[in-house]
Amino acid sequence: MTQPPTDAPDQHKPVKDDSLFTRVSTAMLAVVAIPMLLPAAEPWFQGNLYLRIAVVAVLVLPFVFLSTRRAIRRRGRPEDPADEVRLGKAADRLAAAVREQWFSEATNLKLNRAKDLIDLDWDAAGRRAPRSRRDRTLTQLPGLFDDLAAHGSPRLVLLGGPESGKSASLVYLTLRLLKTRGPQARRVPVLFTLADWNTPDSFEDWLIARLTDQHTWLTAEDYGPDLPALLIRGGYILPVLDSFDEISVKATETGGPTGDTSLELRKQLIASLNETALELPGLILSSRTPEYTEAERRGGPLDDATVIELQPLTKKQVRAYLERVILEEAHDEWRPVFNDLRDLPFRRGNPALLALTSPLVLRLTIEIWEKTDMRPAHLTDRRRFPDAAAVTAFVLREFAPTRFKQRPSKIERKKGRLAREEAMRSLQYLAANTRNGDTWDAIRWWELSMLARTPTRIAAGAIGFALTLAAVGLGGRIGFEQAGLDPRGAWLVGGLLGLFAACLLGYFCYRNRPPLPAETQVHTDGKQLMTALKSGIPIFLFATVAGVAMLGPERGPLIGFGFALPIGAMYALVTPDPAAKATNPRLLLTRDLRVGYVFGAAYAVPAFVVAFVTSDRIWLSVAFAIACALAGALLYGAQWALALRGGKAGAVAFVHLALAILVLAPKRHLPWKVMHFLEEAHKCGILRRQAGGTYEFRHANIAAAIAARGAKELERA
């Protein structure tokens, strides 16, 4: 981490000055301006509403003007040298978050303990051979990359066949580079998947967007503006790009050119990497060998890249690994396998055991035999397993079922654990419905409603329609009765307004895709208070005009103040969470729920107060408050969408999750405790968790085996 200079105290003066200005202006607004809106100030104005508004404007507008001018000056100010300190601290926090994210995945992949690690061999695969004299093994890859960086060409391409351990190798390499990262180091290796490369834009734009998506805490105001872009352009981010071979034409569905093919998209990425002006501290990329070599042959090579290829395990490596990880008392059961793994070639020994040269199959084989009644000697049965393909198919088919108990205990059931049959039914449904050609889309809990799009979108539209009709209709009923209409007329006018608003928002709820969960927290420190007051001013003016039109100049400002204070404060104080920690699906759901009930309360309290003050009817006020609370908690309206910078109107993310469960759980496609199930599948090694709060199948071949198993069961049924 870059240390702050000790002889430049002037660099910190603007920060202190800004803080002082915020405190003074906030105090002026709180002590002087706000009391002018209260009924206690009425003797000063004697019912003159325009005089009251003019006095408040004189007090407020100078601070708004000065704050705006200071913000413009700060944007145009040359970059402060202290920014290096800020970026260095942010890079250190990012490194900690990335380490936390991938450490649990490394545990599931058996990468953290030397005993469980499969030390793969690799060999040069391109015209640019590595200069390093290190052993050509997985554990030496971090040293190889450091050697490449020392010679000024830290671009490494890691190739391999299916099930060769490419993704696991990248996780291992990322964690090792983080472990050896010194306190003065700039580079932070961050692992990205290329499966969503779908843009004709530059690699820089894509990388900034992905870093922001995976680590939304970088957008918190605590770190200053544009931190993801500054980290990337400042040379702090080392992109570790996985799954080059999974770039596919599915990207055309999201706006890419319709004539693109998978090959064209891969060529486009290589060209973008060659043309980028970013001064990155390096680049690491993995791919299946055929897809990369084809893209390189058709579109040109990746400049200054050293290409290596993972090698299949040898008989000696397979046997040594089995003897190391299998308990000594179980060696006798595995003796037939050990005997067939002698130095004879596979074709002269047992060709079926050639399957164990795949790191994935080797790991899964050990895990399966610990959970089944089969004996290891069955692997040597040529009638059961005539060749390597038979062993591979068996291992992939049986891995997922053996992760779940046939009959969990009552305590385990209460915790959400499923029996094997139930779990496999849900996994088969997910595998079948997230398949996209030869790849599988990520599993996002907020998009599970897309698996039952028609009923869930109808339900979302109905929720938006009903809540908006109730909130606007009841509000109109209360307001227009006070404006002089008889109760029947007030119900009619309020109902018509509510019907119009309900049709509009109900349509958006029906049409729009599920939104992203709220990556925010309720942030209530003093720095945000000024922003909260500024946000409340437009709401105050709008509500005051409506209040004056309905209730007259005496009660109008009270209506505006009652709405502006809680709602304006919530819009300003709910900010991106600055905590530098790995995002996970459960954390995203917790934040989304928290923001929902906070905004529900922010709408309910002023709605009840204003309704009761104006109507003096407790039941009508309670009904209006409940309708506003539910609408504020469950729906994105136009005001909230603008406040959260571009969110779409419609039902919030956790509502879509609830609708997906209500539709899919009774059909036994998904369990009622779906979040518990997804996390259990992750801990079992069937799913892996990606940065950004999503899951995906650990390997495409595992997903394919699960989907095929479900198809066969459907045929039998």
Coordinates of C-alpha atoms in Angstrom, one line a residue, residues 124-508:
A124 CA 4.9 -24.6 -23.8
A125 CA 2.2 -24.4 -26.4
G126 CA 3.1 -21.4 -28.5
R127 CA 6.0 -19.8 -30.4
R128 CA 6.9 -17.8 -27.3
A129 CA 8.4 -20.3 -24.9
P130 CA 8.8 -19.4 -21.2
R131 CA 12.3 -18.3 -20.2
S132 CA 11.9 -19.5 -16.6
R133 CA 14.0 -22.4 -15.4
R134 CA 11.4 -23.4 -12.8
D135 CA 9.7 -26.7 -12.7
R136 CA 6.8 -26.8 -15.2
T137 CA 4.1 -27.6 -12.6
L138 CA 1.1 -25.8 -11.2
T139 CA 2.7 -24.8 -8.0
Q140 CA 5.4 -23.0 -10.0
L141 CA 2.9 -20.9 -12.0
P142 CA 3.0 -17.9 -9.7
G143 CA 6.8 -17.8 -10.0
L144 CA 6.5 -18.1 -13.8
F145 CA 4.2 -15.2 -13.9
D146 CA 6.6 -13.1 -11.7
D147 CA 9.4 -14.0 -14.1
L148 CA 7.4 -12.9 -17.1
A149 CA 6.6 -9.6 -15.3
A150 CA 10.3 -9.1 -14.5
H151 CA 11.0 -9.4 -18.3
G152 CA 8.3 -6.9 -19.2
S153 CA 5.7 -9.3 -20.8
P154 CA 3.4 -10.5 -18.1
R155 CA 0.7 -12.0 -20.4
L156 CA 0.0 -15.6 -19.8
V157 CA -2.4 -17.9 -21.7
L158 CA -3.3 -21.2 -20.0
L159 CA -4.7 -23.8 -22.3
G160 CA -6.0 -27.3 -21.7
G161 CA -8.6 -29.9 -22.7
P162 CA -12.0 -30.6 -21.1
E163 CA -11.7 -31.4 -17.4
S164 CA -8.0 -30.6 -17.4
G165 CA -8.2 -28.2 -14.4
K166 CA -8.0 -24.8 -16.1
S167 CA -10.5 -23.0 -13.8
A168 CA -9.1 -24.6 -10.6
S169 CA -5.7 -23.6 -11.8
L170 CA -6.8 -19.9 -12.2
V171 CA -8.3 -19.9 -8.7
Y172 CA -5.0 -21.3 -7.3
L173 CA -2.9 -18.8 -9.2
T174 CA -5.1 -15.9 -8.1
L175 CA -4.8 -16.8 -4.4
R176 CA -1.1 -17.4 -4.6
L177 CA -0.5 -14.1 -6.3
L178 CA -2.6 -12.4 -3.6
K179 CA -0.6 -14.2 -0.9
T180 CA 2.7 -13.0 -2.2
R181 CA 1.4 -9.5 -2.8
G182 CA 3.6 -7.2 -0.7
P183 CA 2.5 -4.0 1.2
Q184 CA 4.0 -1.8 -1.6
A185 CA 2.6 -3.8 -4.5
R186 CA 0.1 -2.3 -6.8
R187 CA -1.4 -5.2 -8.7
V188 CA -4.5 -7.0 -7.5
P189 CA -5.4 -10.1 -9.4
V190 CA -9.2 -10.2 -9.9
L191 CA -10.9 -13.3 -11.5
F192 CA -13.5 -12.6 -14.2
T193 CA -15.5 -15.0 -16.3
L194 CA -15.6 -14.3 -20.1
A195 CA -18.8 -16.2 -20.6
D196 CA -20.6 -12.8 -20.6
W197 CA -18.3 -11.1 -23.1
N198 CA -20.9 -9.6 -25.4
T199 CA -20.0 -6.1 -26.2
P200 CA -18.6 -4.4 -29.3
D201 CA -17.1 -1.8 -26.9
S202 CA -13.5 -1.7 -25.7
F203 CA -12.1 -4.2 -23.3
E204 CA -11.6 -1.2 -20.9
D205 CA -15.3 -0.5 -20.8
W206 CA -16.2 -4.1 -20.3
L207 CA -13.6 -4.5 -17.5
I208 CA -14.8 -1.4 -15.6
A209 CA -18.4 -2.7 -15.8
R210 CA -17.5 -6.2 -14.6
L211 CA -15.4 -4.9 -11.7
T212 CA -18.2 -2.6 -10.7
D213 CA -20.8 -5.4 -10.9
Q214 CA -18.6 -7.8 -8.8
H215 CA -17.5 -5.3 -6.2
T216 CA -20.2 -2.7 -5.9
W217 CA -18.7 -1.4 -2.6
L218 CA -16.2 0.4 -4.8
T219 CA -18.9 2.8 -5.9
A220 CA -19.6 4.0 -2.3
E221 CA -19.1 7.7 -1.8
D222 CA -16.5 6.9 0.9
Y223 CA -14.0 6.1 -1.8
G224 CA -14.7 9.0 -4.1
P225 CA -16.1 9.0 -7.7
D226 CA -15.2 6.6 -10.4
L227 CA -13.0 4.4 -8.2
P228 CA -13.3 1.2 -10.4
A229 CA -12.1 3.1 -13.5
L230 CA -9.3 4.8 -11.6
L231 CA -8.1 1.5 -10.3
I232 CA -8.0 -0.1 -13.7
R233 CA -6.5 2.9 -15.5
G234 CA -4.0 3.3 -12.7
G235 CA -2.6 -0.1 -13.3
Y236 CA -3.8 -1.7 -10.0
I237 CA -6.0 -4.5 -11.6
L238 CA -4.5 -7.7 -12.9
P239 CA -7.3 -9.3 -15.0
V240 CA -7.5 -13.1 -14.6
L241 CA -9.9 -14.1 -17.4
D242 CA -11.5 -17.5 -17.3
S243 CA -13.5 -19.4 -19.9
F244 CA -12.4 -17.9 -23.1
D245 CA -14.0 -20.9 -24.8
E246 CA -17.4 -20.2 -23.3
I247 CA -17.8 -17.0 -25.2
S248 CA -20.9 -17.8 -27.2
V249 CA -23.5 -16.4 -29.6
K250 CA -25.9 -16.1 -26.7
A251 CA -24.5 -12.6 -26.3
T252 CA -26.4 -11.5 -29.4
E253 CA -29.6 -11.7 -27.4
T254 CA -28.4 -8.7 -25.3
G255 CA -27.7 -6.3 -28.0
G256 CA -24.7 -7.6 -29.9
P257 CA -24.6 -7.7 -33.7
T258 CA -26.9 -10.4 -34.9
G259 CA -24.2 -11.7 -37.4
D260 CA -21.7 -12.4 -34.7
T261 CA -20.7 -16.0 -34.0
S262 CA -18.8 -17.4 -31.1
L263 CA -15.6 -17.4 -33.2
E264 CA -16.1 -13.7 -34.1
L265 CA -16.7 -12.7 -30.5
R266 CA -13.5 -14.5 -29.5
K267 CA -11.5 -12.8 -32.3
Q268 CA -13.1 -9.5 -31.2
L269 CA -11.8 -10.0 -27.7
I270 CA -8.2 -10.8 -28.7
A271 CA -8.3 -7.7 -31.0
S272 CA -9.6 -5.5 -28.2
L273 CA -6.9 -6.8 -25.8
N274 CA -4.2 -6.0 -28.4
E275 CA -5.6 -2.5 -29.0
T276 CA -6.3 -1.5 -25.4
A277 CA -4.4 1.5 -24.2
L278 CA -4.6 0.3 -20.6
E279 CA -1.3 -0.1 -18.8
L280 CA -2.3 -3.3 -17.0
P281 CA 0.2 -5.0 -14.7
G282 CA -0.4 -8.2 -16.7
L283 CA -3.1 -10.5 -18.1
I284 CA -3.9 -14.1 -17.5
L285 CA -6.4 -16.0 -19.7
S286 CA -7.6 -19.6 -19.8
S287 CA -9.3 -21.5 -22.6
R288 CA -9.8 -24.9 -24.1
T289 CA -7.1 -25.5 -26.7
P290 CA -9.1 -25.8 -29.9
E291 CA -11.2 -22.6 -29.3
Y292 CA -8.2 -20.5 -28.6
T293 CA -6.0 -21.8 -31.4
E294 CA -8.8 -21.3 -33.9
A295 CA -9.4 -17.7 -32.8
E296 CA -5.7 -17.1 -33.0
R297 CA -5.4 -18.6 -36.4
R298 CA -8.3 -16.7 -37.9
G299 CA -7.8 -13.4 -36.2
G300 CA -4.2 -13.2 -35.1
P301 CA -2.4 -14.0 -31.8
L302 CA -2.5 -12.2 -28.5
D303 CA 0.4 -9.8 -28.5
D304 CA 3.4 -10.6 -26.2
A305 CA 1.6 -13.6 -24.7
T306 CA 3.3 -16.7 -23.4
V307 CA 1.1 -19.7 -24.1
I308 CA 1.3 -22.9 -22.0
E309 CA -0.9 -26.0 -21.9
L310 CA -1.8 -28.2 -19.0
Q311 CA -0.9 -31.8 -19.5
P312 CA -2.9 -34.9 -18.6
L313 CA -1.8 -36.7 -15.4
T314 CA 0.5 -39.7 -15.8
K315 CA 0.0 -43.1 -14.2
K316 CA 2.6 -42.3 -11.6
Q317 CA 1.0 -39.0 -10.7
V318 CA -2.5 -40.6 -10.4
R319 CA -1.2 -43.4 -8.2
A320 CA 0.9 -41.1 -6.0
Y321 CA -2.2 -38.8 -5.5
L322 CA -4.5 -41.7 -4.6
E323 CA -2.0 -43.1 -2.1
R324 CA -1.6 -39.7 -0.5
V325 CA -5.2 -38.7 0.0
I326 CA -6.8 -42.1 0.7
L327 CA -6.7 -43.2 4.3
E328 CA -4.1 -45.8 5.0
E329 CA -6.6 -48.3 6.3
A330 CA -8.5 -48.1 3.0
H331 CA -5.4 -48.9 0.9
D332 CA -6.2 -52.6 0.8
E333 CA -9.6 -51.9 -0.9
W334 CA -7.8 -49.7 -3.5
R335 CA -5.1 -52.3 -4.1
P336 CA -6.5 -53.6 -7.4
V337 CA -6.5 -50.0 -8.7
F338 CA -3.0 -49.4 -7.5
N339 CA -1.9 -52.6 -9.2
D340 CA -3.4 -51.5 -12.5
L341 CA -1.7 -48.2 -12.2
R342 CA 1.8 -49.6 -12.6
D343 CA 4.2 -48.4 -15.2
L344 CA 2.6 -50.4 -18.1
P345 CA 0.9 -48.2 -20.8
F346 CA -2.9 -47.9 -20.3
R347 CA -3.5 -49.8 -23.5
R348 CA -1.6 -52.8 -22.2
G349 CA -3.0 -52.5 -18.7
N350 CA -6.5 -51.2 -18.0
P351 CA -7.6 -48.6 -20.5
A352 CA -10.6 -47.6 -18.4
L353 CA -8.3 -46.1 -15.8
L354 CA -7.2 -43.6 -18.4
A355 CA -10.2 -41.5 -17.2
L356 CA -8.3 -40.9 -14.0
T357 CA -5.7 -38.8 -15.8
S358 CA -8.4 -36.0 -15.8
P359 CA -8.0 -34.0 -12.6
L360 CA -11.7 -33.5 -12.3
V361 CA -12.6 -37.2 -12.7
L362 CA -9.8 -38.1 -10.3
R363 CA -11.1 -35.8 -7.6
L364 CA -14.7 -36.8 -8.1
T365 CA -13.9 -40.5 -8.1
I366 CA -12.5 -40.4 -4.6
E367 CA -15.5 -38.4 -3.3
I368 CA -18.0 -40.8 -4.9
W369 CA -16.5 -44.0 -3.6
E370 CA -16.6 -42.5 0.0
K371 CA -20.4 -42.2 -0.4
T372 CA -21.4 -45.4 -2.3
D373 CA -21.5 -49.1 -1.6
M374 CA -19.4 -49.9 -4.6
R375 CA -15.9 -51.1 -4.0
P376 CA -12.9 -49.4 -5.7
A377 CA -12.1 -52.8 -7.3
H378 CA -15.2 -52.2 -9.5
L379 CA -13.1 -49.7 -11.4
T380 CA -11.0 -52.5 -12.7
D381 CA -14.0 -54.5 -13.9
R382 CA -13.8 -54.4 -17.7
R383 CA -17.3 -55.6 -18.2
R384 CA -18.7 -52.7 -16.2
F385 CA -16.2 -50.2 -17.5
P386 CA -14.8 -51.3 -20.8
D387 CA -13.1 -47.9 -21.5
A388 CA -12.3 -44.5 -20.1
A389 CA -15.5 -43.0 -21.4
A390 CA -17.5 -45.4 -19.3
V391 CA -15.6 -44.4 -16.2
T392 CA -16.0 -40.7 -16.9
A393 CA -19.7 -41.0 -17.6
F394 CA -20.3 -43.0 -14.4
V395 CA -18.4 -40.6 -12.2
L396 CA -20.1 -37.5 -13.7
R397 CA -23.5 -39.1 -13.4
E398 CA -23.1 -40.3 -9.8
F399 CA -21.3 -37.3 -8.3
A400 CA -24.2 -35.0 -7.6
P401 CA -26.6 -37.7 -6.2
T402 CA -24.0 -38.9 -3.7
R403 CA -23.6 -35.4 -2.2
F404 CA -27.1 -35.7 -0.6
K405 CA -28.4 -38.1 2.0
Q406 CA -31.2 -40.4 1.1
R407 CA -33.1 -39.5 4.3
P408 CA -31.9 -36.5 6.2
S409 CA -32.6 -36.2 9.9
K410 CA -35.4 -34.0 11.2
I411 CA -32.9 -31.5 12.4
E412 CA -31.3 -31.4 9.0
R413 CA -34.7 -31.0 7.3
K414 CA -35.5 -28.1 9.5
K415 CA -32.3 -26.4 8.3
G416 CA -33.5 -26.8 4.7
R417 CA -31.5 -29.8 3.7
L418 CA -33.2 -32.0 1.1
A419 CA -33.4 -35.7 0.5
R420 CA -31.4 -37.0 -2.5
E421 CA -34.5 -37.3 -4.7
E422 CA -35.7 -33.8 -4.0
A423 CA -32.3 -32.2 -4.4
M424 CA -31.7 -34.0 -7.7
R425 CA -35.1 -33.0 -9.0
S426 CA -34.3 -29.3 -8.4
L427 CA -30.7 -29.6 -9.8
Q428 CA -32.1 -31.3 -12.9
Y429 CA -34.6 -28.5 -13.4
L430 CA -31.9 -25.8 -13.0
A431 CA -29.5 -27.6 -15.4
A432 CA -32.2 -28.0 -18.0
N433 CA -33.4 -24.4 -17.8
T434 CA -30.1 -22.6 -17.6
R435 CA -28.5 -24.4 -20.5
N436 CA -27.5 -22.2 -23.4
G437 CA -26.0 -24.4 -26.1
D438 CA -22.8 -26.0 -24.7
T439 CA -22.6 -23.6 -21.8
W440 CA -24.8 -22.9 -18.7
D441 CA -25.9 -19.5 -17.6
A442 CA -25.2 -18.2 -14.1
I443 CA -27.9 -18.9 -11.5
R444 CA -29.1 -15.6 -10.0
W445 CA -31.7 -15.8 -7.3
W446 CA -33.4 -12.6 -8.4
E447 CA -33.8 -14.0 -11.9
L448 CA -35.4 -17.4 -10.9
S449 CA -38.8 -15.9 -11.8
M450 CA -37.6 -16.0 -15.4
L451 CA -37.9 -19.8 -15.3
A452 CA -41.7 -19.3 -15.0
R453 CA -42.0 -16.0 -16.8
T454 CA -45.7 -15.9 -17.7
P455 CA -47.2 -16.5 -14.3
T456 CA -44.6 -14.5 -12.3
R457 CA -44.9 -11.5 -14.6
I458 CA -48.7 -11.6 -14.3
A459 CA -48.4 -11.7 -10.5
A460 CA -45.8 -8.9 -10.5
G461 CA -48.2 -6.8 -12.6
A462 CA -51.1 -7.6 -10.3
I463 CA -49.1 -6.6 -7.2
G464 CA -48.0 -3.3 -8.8
F465 CA -51.6 -2.6 -9.9
A466 CA -53.2 -3.3 -6.6
L467 CA -50.7 -1.5 -4.4
T468 CA -50.6 1.6 -6.6
L469 CA -54.4 1.7 -6.8
A470 CA -54.7 1.5 -3.0
A471 CA -52.0 4.1 -2.2
V472 CA -53.0 6.7 -4.8
G473 CA -56.8 6.0 -4.5
L474 CA -56.8 6.4 -0.7
G475 CA -54.6 9.4 -0.9
G476 CA -56.9 11.0 -3.4
R477 CA -59.9 10.1 -1.2
I478 CA -58.4 11.9 1.8
G479 CA -57.1 14.9 0.0
F480 CA -60.0 15.7 -2.3
E481 CA -62.5 15.4 0.5
Q482 CA -60.5 18.0 2.4
A483 CA -60.5 20.2 -0.7
G484 CA -64.3 20.4 -0.6
L485 CA -65.6 17.4 -2.5
D486 CA -68.3 15.2 -0.9
P487 CA -67.1 11.7 0.1
R488 CA -68.5 10.0 -3.0
G489 CA -66.9 12.5 -5.3
A490 CA -63.6 12.2 -3.4
W491 CA -63.7 8.4 -3.8
L492 CA -64.5 8.8 -7.5
V493 CA -61.7 11.3 -8.3
G494 CA -59.2 9.4 -6.1
G495 CA -60.2 6.1 -7.7
L496 CA -59.7 7.5 -11.2
L497 CA -56.3 8.9 -10.4
G498 CA -55.4 5.6 -8.7
L499 CA -56.6 3.6 -11.7
F500 CA -54.4 5.6 -14.0
A501 CA -51.3 5.3 -11.9
A502 CA -52.0 1.6 -11.2
C503 CA -52.3 0.8 -14.9
L504 CA -49.0 2.6 -15.6
L505 CA -47.0 1.0 -12.8
G506 CA -48.7 -2.4 -13.2
Y507 CA -47.7 -2.4 -16.8
F508 CA -44.0 -1.7 -15.9

